[in-house]
mmCIF file with all atom_site columns, C-alpha atoms and ligand atoms in Angstrom:
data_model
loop_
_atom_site.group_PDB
_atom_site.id
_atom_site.type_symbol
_atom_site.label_atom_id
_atom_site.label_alt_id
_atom_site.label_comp_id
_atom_site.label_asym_id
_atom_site.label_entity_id
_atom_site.label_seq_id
_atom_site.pdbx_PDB_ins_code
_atom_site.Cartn_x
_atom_site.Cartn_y
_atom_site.Cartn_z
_atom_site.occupancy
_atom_site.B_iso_or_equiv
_atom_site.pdbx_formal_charge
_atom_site.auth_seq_id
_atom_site.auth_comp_id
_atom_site.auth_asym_id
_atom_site.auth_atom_id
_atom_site.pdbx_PDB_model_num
ATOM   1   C  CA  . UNK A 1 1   ? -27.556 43.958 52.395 1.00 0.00 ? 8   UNK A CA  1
ATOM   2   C  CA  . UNK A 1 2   ? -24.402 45.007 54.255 1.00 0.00 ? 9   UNK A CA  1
ATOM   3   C  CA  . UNK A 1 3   ? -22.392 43.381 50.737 1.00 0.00 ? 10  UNK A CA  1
ATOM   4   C  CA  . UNK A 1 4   ? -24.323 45.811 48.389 1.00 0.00 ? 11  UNK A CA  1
ATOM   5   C  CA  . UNK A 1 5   ? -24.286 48.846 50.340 1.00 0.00 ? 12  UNK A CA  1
ATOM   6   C  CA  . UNK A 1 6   ? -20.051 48.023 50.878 1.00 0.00 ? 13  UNK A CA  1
ATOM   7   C  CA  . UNK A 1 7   ? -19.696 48.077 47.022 1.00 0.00 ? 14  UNK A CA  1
ATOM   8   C  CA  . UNK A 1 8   ? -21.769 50.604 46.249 1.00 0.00 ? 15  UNK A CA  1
ATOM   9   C  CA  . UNK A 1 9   ? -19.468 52.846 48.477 1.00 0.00 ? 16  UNK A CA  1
ATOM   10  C  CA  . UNK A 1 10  ? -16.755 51.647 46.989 1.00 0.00 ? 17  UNK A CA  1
ATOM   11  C  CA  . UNK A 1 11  ? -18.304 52.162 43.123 1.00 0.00 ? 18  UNK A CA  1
ATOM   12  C  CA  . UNK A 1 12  ? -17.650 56.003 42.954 1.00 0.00 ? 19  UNK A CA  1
ATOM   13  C  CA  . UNK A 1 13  ? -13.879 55.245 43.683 1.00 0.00 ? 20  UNK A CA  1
ATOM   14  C  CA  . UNK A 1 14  ? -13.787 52.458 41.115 1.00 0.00 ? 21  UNK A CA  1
ATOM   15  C  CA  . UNK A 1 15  ? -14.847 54.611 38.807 1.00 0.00 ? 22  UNK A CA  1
ATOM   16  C  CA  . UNK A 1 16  ? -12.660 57.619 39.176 1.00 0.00 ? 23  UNK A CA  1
ATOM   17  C  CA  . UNK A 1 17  ? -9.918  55.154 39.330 1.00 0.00 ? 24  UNK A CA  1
ATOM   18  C  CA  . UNK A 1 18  ? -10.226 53.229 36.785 1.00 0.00 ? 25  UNK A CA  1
ATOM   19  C  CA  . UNK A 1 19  ? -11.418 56.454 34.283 1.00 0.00 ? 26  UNK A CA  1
ATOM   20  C  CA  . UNK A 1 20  ? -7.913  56.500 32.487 1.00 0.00 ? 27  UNK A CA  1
ATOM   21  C  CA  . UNK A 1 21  ? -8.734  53.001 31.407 1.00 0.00 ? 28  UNK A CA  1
ATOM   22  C  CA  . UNK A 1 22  ? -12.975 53.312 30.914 1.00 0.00 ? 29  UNK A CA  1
ATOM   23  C  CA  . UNK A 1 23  ? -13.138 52.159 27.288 1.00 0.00 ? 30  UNK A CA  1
ATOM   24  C  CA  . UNK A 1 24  ? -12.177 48.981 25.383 1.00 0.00 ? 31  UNK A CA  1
ATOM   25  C  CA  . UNK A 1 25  ? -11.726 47.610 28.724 1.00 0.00 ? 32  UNK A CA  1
ATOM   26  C  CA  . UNK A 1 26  ? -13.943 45.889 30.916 1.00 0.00 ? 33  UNK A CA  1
ATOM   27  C  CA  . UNK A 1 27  ? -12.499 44.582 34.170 1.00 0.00 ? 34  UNK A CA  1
ATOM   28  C  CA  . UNK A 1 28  ? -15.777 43.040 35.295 1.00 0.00 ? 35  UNK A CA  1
ATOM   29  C  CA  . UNK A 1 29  ? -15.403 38.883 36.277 1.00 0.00 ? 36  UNK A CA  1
ATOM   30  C  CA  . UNK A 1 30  ? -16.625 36.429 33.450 1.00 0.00 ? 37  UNK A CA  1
ATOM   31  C  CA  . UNK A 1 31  ? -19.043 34.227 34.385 1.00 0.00 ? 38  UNK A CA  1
ATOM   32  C  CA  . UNK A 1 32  ? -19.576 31.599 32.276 1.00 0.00 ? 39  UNK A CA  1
ATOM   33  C  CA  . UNK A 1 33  ? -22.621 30.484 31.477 1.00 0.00 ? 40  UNK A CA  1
ATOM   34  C  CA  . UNK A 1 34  ? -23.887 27.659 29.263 1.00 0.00 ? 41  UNK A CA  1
ATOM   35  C  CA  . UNK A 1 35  ? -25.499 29.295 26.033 1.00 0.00 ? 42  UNK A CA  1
ATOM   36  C  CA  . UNK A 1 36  ? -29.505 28.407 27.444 1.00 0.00 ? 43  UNK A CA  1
ATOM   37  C  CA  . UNK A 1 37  ? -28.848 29.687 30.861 1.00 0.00 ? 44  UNK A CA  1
ATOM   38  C  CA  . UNK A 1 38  ? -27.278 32.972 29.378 1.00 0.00 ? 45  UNK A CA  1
ATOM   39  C  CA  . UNK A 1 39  ? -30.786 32.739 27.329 1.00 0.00 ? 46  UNK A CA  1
ATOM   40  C  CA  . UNK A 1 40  ? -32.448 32.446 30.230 1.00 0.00 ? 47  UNK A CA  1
ATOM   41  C  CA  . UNK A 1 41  ? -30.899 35.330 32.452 1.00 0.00 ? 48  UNK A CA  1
ATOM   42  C  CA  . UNK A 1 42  ? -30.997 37.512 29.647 1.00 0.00 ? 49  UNK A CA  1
ATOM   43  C  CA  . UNK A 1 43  ? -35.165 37.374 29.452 1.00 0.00 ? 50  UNK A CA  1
ATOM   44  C  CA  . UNK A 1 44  ? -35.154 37.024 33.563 1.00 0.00 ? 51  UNK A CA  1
ATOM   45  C  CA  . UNK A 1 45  ? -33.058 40.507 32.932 1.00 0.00 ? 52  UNK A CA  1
ATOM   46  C  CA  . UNK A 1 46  ? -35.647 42.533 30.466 1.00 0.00 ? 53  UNK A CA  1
ATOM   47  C  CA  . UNK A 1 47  ? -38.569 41.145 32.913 1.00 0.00 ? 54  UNK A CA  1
ATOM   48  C  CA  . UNK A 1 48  ? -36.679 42.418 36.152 1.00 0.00 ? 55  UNK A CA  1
ATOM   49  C  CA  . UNK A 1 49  ? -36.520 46.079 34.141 1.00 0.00 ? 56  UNK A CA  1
ATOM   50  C  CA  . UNK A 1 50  ? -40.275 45.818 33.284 1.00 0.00 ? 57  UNK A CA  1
ATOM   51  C  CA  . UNK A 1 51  ? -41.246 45.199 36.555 1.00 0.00 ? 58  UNK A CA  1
ATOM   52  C  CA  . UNK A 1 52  ? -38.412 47.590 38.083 1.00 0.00 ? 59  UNK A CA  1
ATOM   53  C  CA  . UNK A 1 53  ? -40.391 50.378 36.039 1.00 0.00 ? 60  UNK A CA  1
ATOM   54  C  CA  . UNK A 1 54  ? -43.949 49.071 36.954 1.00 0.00 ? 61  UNK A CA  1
ATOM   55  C  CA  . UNK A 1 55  ? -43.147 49.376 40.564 1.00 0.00 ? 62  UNK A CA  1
ATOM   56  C  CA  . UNK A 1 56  ? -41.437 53.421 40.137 1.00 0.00 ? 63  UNK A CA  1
ATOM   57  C  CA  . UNK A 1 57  ? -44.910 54.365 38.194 1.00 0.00 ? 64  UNK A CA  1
ATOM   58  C  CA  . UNK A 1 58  ? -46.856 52.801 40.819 1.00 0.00 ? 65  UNK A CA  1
ATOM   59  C  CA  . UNK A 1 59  ? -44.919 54.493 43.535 1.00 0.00 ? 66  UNK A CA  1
ATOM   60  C  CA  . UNK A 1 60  ? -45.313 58.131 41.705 1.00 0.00 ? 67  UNK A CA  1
ATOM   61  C  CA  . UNK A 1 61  ? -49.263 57.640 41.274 1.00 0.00 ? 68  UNK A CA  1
ATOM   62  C  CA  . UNK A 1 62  ? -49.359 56.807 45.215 1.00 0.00 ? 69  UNK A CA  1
ATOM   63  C  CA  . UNK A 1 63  ? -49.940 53.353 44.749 1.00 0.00 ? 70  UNK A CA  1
ATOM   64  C  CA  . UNK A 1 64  ? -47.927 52.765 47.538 1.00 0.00 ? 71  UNK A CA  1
ATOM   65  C  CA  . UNK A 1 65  ? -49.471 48.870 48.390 1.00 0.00 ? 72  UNK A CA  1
ATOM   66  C  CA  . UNK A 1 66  ? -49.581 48.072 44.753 1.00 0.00 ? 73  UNK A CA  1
ATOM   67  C  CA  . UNK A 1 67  ? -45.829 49.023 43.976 1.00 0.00 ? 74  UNK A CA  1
ATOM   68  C  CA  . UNK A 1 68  ? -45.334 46.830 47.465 1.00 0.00 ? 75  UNK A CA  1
ATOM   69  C  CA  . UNK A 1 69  ? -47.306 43.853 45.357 1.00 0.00 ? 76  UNK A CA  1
ATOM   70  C  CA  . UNK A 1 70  ? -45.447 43.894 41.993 1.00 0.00 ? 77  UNK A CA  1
ATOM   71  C  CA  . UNK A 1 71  ? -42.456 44.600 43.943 1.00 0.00 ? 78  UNK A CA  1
ATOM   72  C  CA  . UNK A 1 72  ? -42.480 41.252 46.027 1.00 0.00 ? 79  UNK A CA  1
ATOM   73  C  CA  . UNK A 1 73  ? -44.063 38.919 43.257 1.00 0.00 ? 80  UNK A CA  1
ATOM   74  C  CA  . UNK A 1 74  ? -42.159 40.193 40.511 1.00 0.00 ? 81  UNK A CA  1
ATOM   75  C  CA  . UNK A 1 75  ? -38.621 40.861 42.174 1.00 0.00 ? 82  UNK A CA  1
ATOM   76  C  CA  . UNK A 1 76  ? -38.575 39.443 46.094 1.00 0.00 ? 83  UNK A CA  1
ATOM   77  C  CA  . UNK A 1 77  ? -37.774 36.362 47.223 1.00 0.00 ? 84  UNK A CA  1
ATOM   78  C  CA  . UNK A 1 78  ? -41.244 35.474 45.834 1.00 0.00 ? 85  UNK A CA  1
ATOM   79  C  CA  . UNK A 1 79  ? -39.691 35.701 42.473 1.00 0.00 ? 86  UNK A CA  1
ATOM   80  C  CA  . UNK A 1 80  ? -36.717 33.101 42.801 1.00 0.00 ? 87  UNK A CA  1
ATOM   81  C  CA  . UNK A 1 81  ? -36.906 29.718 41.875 1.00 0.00 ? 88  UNK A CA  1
ATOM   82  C  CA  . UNK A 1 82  ? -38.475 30.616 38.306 1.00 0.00 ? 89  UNK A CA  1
ATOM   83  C  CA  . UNK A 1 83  ? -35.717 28.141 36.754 1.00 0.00 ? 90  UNK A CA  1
ATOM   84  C  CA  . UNK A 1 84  ? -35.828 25.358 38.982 1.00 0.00 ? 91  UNK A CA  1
ATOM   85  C  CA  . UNK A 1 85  ? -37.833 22.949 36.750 1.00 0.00 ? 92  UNK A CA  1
ATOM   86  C  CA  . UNK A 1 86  ? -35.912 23.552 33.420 1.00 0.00 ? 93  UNK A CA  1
ATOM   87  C  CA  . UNK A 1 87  ? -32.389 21.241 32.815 1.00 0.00 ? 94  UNK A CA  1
ATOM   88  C  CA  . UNK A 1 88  ? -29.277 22.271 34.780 1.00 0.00 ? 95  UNK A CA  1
ATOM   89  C  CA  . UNK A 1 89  ? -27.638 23.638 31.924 1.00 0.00 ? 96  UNK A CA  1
ATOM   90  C  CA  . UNK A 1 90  ? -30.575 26.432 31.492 1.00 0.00 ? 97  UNK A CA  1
ATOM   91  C  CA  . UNK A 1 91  ? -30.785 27.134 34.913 1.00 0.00 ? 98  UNK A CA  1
ATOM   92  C  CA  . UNK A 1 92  ? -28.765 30.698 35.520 1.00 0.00 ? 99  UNK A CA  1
ATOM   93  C  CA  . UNK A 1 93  ? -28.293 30.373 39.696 1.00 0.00 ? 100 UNK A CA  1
ATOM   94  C  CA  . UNK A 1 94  ? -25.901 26.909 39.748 1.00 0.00 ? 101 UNK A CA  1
ATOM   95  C  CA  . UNK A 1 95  ? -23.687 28.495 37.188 1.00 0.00 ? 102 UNK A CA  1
ATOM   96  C  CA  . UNK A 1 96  ? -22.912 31.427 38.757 1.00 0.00 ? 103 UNK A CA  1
ATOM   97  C  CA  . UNK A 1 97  ? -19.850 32.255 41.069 1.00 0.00 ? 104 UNK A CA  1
ATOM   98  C  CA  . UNK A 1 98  ? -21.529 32.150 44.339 1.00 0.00 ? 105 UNK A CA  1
ATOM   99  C  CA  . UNK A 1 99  ? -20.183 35.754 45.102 1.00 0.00 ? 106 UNK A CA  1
ATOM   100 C  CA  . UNK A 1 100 ? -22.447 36.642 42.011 1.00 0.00 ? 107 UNK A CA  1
ATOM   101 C  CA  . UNK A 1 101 ? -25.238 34.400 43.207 1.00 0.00 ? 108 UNK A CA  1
ATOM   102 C  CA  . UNK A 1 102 ? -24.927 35.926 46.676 1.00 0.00 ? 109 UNK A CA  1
ATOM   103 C  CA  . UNK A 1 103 ? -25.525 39.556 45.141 1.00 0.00 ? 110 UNK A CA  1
ATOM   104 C  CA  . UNK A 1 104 ? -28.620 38.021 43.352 1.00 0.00 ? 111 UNK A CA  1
ATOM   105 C  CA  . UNK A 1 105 ? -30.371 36.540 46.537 1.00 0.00 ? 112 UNK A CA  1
ATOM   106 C  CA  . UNK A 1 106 ? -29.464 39.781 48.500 1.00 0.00 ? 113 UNK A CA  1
ATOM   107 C  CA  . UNK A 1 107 ? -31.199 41.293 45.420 1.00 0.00 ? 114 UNK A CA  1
ATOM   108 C  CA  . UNK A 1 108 ? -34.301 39.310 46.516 1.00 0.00 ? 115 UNK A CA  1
ATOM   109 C  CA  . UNK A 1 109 ? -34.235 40.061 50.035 1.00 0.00 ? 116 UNK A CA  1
ATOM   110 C  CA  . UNK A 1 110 ? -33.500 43.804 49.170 1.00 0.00 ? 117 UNK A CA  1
ATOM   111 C  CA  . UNK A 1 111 ? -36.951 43.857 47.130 1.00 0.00 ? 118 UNK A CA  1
ATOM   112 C  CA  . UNK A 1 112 ? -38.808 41.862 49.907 1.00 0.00 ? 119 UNK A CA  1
ATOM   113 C  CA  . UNK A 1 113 ? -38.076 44.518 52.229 1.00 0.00 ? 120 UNK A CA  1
ATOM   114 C  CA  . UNK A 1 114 ? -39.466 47.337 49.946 1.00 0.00 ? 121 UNK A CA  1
ATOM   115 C  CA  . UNK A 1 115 ? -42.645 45.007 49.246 1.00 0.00 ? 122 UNK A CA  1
ATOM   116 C  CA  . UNK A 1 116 ? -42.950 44.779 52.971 1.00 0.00 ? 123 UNK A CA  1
ATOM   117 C  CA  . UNK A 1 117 ? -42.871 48.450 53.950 1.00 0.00 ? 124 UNK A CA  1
ATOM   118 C  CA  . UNK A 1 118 ? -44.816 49.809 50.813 1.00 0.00 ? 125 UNK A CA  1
ATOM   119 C  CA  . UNK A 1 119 ? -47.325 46.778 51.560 1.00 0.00 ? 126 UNK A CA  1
ATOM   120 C  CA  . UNK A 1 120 ? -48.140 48.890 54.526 1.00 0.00 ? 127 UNK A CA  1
ATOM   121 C  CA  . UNK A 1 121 ? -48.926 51.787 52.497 1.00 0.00 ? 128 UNK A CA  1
ATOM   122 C  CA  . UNK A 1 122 ? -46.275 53.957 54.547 1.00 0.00 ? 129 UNK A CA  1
ATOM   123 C  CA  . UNK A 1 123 ? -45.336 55.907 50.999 1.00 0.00 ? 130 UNK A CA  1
ATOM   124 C  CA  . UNK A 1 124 ? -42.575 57.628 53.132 1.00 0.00 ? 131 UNK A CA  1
ATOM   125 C  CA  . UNK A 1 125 ? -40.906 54.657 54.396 1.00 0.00 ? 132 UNK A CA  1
ATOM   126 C  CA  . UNK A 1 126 ? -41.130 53.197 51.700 1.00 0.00 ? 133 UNK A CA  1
ATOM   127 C  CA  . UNK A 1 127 ? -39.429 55.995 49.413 1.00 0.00 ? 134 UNK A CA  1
ATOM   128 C  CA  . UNK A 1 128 ? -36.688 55.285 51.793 1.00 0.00 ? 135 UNK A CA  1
ATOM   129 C  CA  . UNK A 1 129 ? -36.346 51.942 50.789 1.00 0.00 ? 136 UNK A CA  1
ATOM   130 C  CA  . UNK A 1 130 ? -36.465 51.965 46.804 1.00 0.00 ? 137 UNK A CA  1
ATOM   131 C  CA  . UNK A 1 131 ? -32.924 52.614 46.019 1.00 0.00 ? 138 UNK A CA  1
ATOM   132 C  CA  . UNK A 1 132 ? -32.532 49.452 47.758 1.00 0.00 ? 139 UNK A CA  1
ATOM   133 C  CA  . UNK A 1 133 ? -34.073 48.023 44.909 1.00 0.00 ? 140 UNK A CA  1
ATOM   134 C  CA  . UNK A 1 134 ? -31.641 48.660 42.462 1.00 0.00 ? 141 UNK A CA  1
ATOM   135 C  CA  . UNK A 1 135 ? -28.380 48.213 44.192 1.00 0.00 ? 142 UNK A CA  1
ATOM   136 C  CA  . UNK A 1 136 ? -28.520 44.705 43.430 1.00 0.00 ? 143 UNK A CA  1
ATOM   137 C  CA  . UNK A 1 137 ? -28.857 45.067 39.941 1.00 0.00 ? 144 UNK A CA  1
ATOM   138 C  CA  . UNK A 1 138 ? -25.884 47.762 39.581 1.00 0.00 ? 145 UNK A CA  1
ATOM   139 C  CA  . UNK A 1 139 ? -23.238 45.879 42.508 1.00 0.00 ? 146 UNK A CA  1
ATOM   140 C  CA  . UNK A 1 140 ? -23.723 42.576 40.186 1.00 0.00 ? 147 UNK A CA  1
ATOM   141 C  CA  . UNK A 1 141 ? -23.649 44.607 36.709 1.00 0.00 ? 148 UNK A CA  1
ATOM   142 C  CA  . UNK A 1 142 ? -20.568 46.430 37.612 1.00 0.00 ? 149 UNK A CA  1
ATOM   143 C  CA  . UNK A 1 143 ? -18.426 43.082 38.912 1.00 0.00 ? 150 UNK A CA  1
ATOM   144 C  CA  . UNK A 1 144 ? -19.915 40.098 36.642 1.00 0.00 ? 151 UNK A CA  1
ATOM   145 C  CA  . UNK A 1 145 ? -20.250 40.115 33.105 1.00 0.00 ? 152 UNK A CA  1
ATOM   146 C  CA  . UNK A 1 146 ? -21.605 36.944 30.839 1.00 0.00 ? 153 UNK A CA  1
ATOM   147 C  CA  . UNK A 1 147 ? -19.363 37.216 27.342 1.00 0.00 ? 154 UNK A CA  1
HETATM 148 C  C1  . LIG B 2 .   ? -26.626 38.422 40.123 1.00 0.00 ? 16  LIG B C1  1
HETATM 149 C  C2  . LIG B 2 .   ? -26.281 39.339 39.096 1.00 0.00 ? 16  LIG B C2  1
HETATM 150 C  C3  . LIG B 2 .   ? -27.315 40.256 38.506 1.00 0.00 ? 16  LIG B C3  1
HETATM 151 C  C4  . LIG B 2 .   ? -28.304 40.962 39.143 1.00 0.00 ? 16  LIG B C4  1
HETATM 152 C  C5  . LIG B 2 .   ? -28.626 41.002 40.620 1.00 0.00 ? 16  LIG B C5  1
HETATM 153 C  C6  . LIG B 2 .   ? -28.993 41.714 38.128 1.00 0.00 ? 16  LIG B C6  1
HETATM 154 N  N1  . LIG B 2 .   ? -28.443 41.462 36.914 1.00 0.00 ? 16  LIG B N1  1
HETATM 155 FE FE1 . LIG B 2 .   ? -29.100 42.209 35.119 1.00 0.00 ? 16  LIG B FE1 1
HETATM 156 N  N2  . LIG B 2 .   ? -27.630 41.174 34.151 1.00 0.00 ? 16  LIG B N2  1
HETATM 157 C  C7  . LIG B 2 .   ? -26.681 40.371 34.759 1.00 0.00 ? 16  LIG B C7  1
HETATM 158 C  C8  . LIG B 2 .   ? -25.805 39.832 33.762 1.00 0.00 ? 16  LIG B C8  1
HETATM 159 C  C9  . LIG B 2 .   ? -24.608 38.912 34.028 1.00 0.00 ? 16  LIG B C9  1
HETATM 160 C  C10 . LIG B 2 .   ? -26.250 40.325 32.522 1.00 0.00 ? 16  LIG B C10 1
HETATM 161 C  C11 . LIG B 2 .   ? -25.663 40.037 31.139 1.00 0.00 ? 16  LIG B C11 1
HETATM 162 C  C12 . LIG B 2 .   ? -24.484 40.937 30.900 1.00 0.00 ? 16  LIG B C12 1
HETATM 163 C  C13 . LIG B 2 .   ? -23.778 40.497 29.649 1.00 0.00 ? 16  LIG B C13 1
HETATM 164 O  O1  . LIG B 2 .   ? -24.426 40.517 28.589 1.00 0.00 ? 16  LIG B O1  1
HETATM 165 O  O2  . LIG B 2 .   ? -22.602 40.104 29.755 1.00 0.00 ? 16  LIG B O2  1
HETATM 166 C  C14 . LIG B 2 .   ? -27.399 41.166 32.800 1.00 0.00 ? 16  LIG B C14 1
HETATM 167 C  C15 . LIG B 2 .   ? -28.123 41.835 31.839 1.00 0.00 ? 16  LIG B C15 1
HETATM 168 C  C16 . LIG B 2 .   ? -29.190 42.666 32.073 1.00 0.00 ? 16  LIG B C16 1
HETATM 169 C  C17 . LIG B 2 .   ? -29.995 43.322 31.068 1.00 0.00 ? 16  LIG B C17 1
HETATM 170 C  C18 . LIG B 2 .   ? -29.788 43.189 29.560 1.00 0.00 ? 16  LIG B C18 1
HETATM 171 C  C19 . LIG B 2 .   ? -30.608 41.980 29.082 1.00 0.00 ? 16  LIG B C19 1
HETATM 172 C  C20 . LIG B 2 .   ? -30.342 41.602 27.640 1.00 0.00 ? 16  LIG B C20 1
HETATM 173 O  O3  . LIG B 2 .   ? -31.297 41.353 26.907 1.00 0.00 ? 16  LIG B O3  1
HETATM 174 O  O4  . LIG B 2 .   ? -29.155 41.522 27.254 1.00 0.00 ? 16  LIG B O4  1
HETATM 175 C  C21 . LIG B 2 .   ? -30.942 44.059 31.722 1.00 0.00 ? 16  LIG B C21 1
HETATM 176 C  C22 . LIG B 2 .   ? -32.020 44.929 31.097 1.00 0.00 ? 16  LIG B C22 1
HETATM 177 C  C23 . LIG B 2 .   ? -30.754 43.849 33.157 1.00 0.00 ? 16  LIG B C23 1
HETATM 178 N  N3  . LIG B 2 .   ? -29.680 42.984 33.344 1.00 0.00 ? 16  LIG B N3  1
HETATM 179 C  C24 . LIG B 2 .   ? -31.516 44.431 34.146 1.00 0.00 ? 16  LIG B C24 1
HETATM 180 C  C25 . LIG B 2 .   ? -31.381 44.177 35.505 1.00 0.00 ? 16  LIG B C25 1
HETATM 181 C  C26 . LIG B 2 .   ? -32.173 44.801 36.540 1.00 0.00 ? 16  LIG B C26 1
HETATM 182 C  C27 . LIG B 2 .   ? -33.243 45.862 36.316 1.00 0.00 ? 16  LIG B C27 1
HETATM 183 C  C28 . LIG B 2 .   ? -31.754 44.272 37.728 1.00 0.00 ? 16  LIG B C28 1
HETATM 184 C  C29 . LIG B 2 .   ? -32.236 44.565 39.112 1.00 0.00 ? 16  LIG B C29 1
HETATM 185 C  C30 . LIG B 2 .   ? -33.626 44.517 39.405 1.00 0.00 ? 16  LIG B C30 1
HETATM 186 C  C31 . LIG B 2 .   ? -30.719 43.310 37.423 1.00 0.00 ? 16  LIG B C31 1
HETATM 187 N  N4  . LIG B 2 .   ? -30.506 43.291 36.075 1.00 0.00 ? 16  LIG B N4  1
HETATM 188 C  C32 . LIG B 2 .   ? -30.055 42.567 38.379 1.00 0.00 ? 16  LIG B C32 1
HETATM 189 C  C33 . LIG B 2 .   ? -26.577 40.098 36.090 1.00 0.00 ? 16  LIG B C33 1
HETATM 190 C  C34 . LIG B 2 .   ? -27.406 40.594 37.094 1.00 0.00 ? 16  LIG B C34 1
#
């Protein structure tokens, strides 16, 4: 977590520094990704949005445990792996720069650690937590891109 919560302090000074240059440019790394495995990112991608926006309406109706459920089966370390039995060149995870995979299993943890707290019911605690859950997704966003 310590990586995430370093860029995301850095992100507001990125941005103001780089705001003479914002468009037509894009600074962020290329990773590059066989054309299946970009495929395959893409749709873990639009599912990691569903579930981000299943787990803020639970959270809001005070289904505190529930959000804590989705939370760890659909993004926690409960939800890696998902590629592991299609062929290496679909797989997203051994393509990636391990800097960018690193963000991505932090991203894991991150959500584990919600799931955990909310799990408990604790709706304060885990209010706390739930930006955690999308630090991931903007630290890798803002530094890796895929074409
Ligand atoms: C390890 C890096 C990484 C993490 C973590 C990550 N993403 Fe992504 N995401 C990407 C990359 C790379 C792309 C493709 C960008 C491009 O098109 O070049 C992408 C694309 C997307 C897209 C567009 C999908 C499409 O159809 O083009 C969505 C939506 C998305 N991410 C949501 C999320 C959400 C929500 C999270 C957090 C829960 C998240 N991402 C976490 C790397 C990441």
């Amino acid at each position: 977590m310590k990586n995430l919560v370093f860029a995301l302090f850095l992100l507001p000074t990125a941005t103001v520094g780089s705001a003479g240059l914002a468009f037509g440019e894009d600074s962020r790394q290329l990773a590059t990704l066989p054309p299946p495995a970009q495929e395959a990112l893409r749709e873990e991608m639009r599912d990691n949005l569903v579930a981000l926006n299943e787990v803020l309406s639970l959270m809001v109706a005070g289904k505190v445990k529930e959000a804590g459920e989705v939370a760890e089966a659909k993004l926690g370390v409960s939800a890696m792996g998902k590629h592991r039995s299609k062929p290496m060149d679909a797989r997203p995870g051994p393509h990636m720069p391990p800097a960018m995979h690193g963000i991505g299993m932090d991203g894991h943890k991150a959500a584990s650690e919600f799931a955990a707290v909310a799990k408990t019911g604790d709706r304060d605690k885990a209010l706390a937590l739930l930006p955690n859950l999308t630090s991931a997704c903007v630290a890798c966003h803002f530094s890796y891109r895929i074409r």
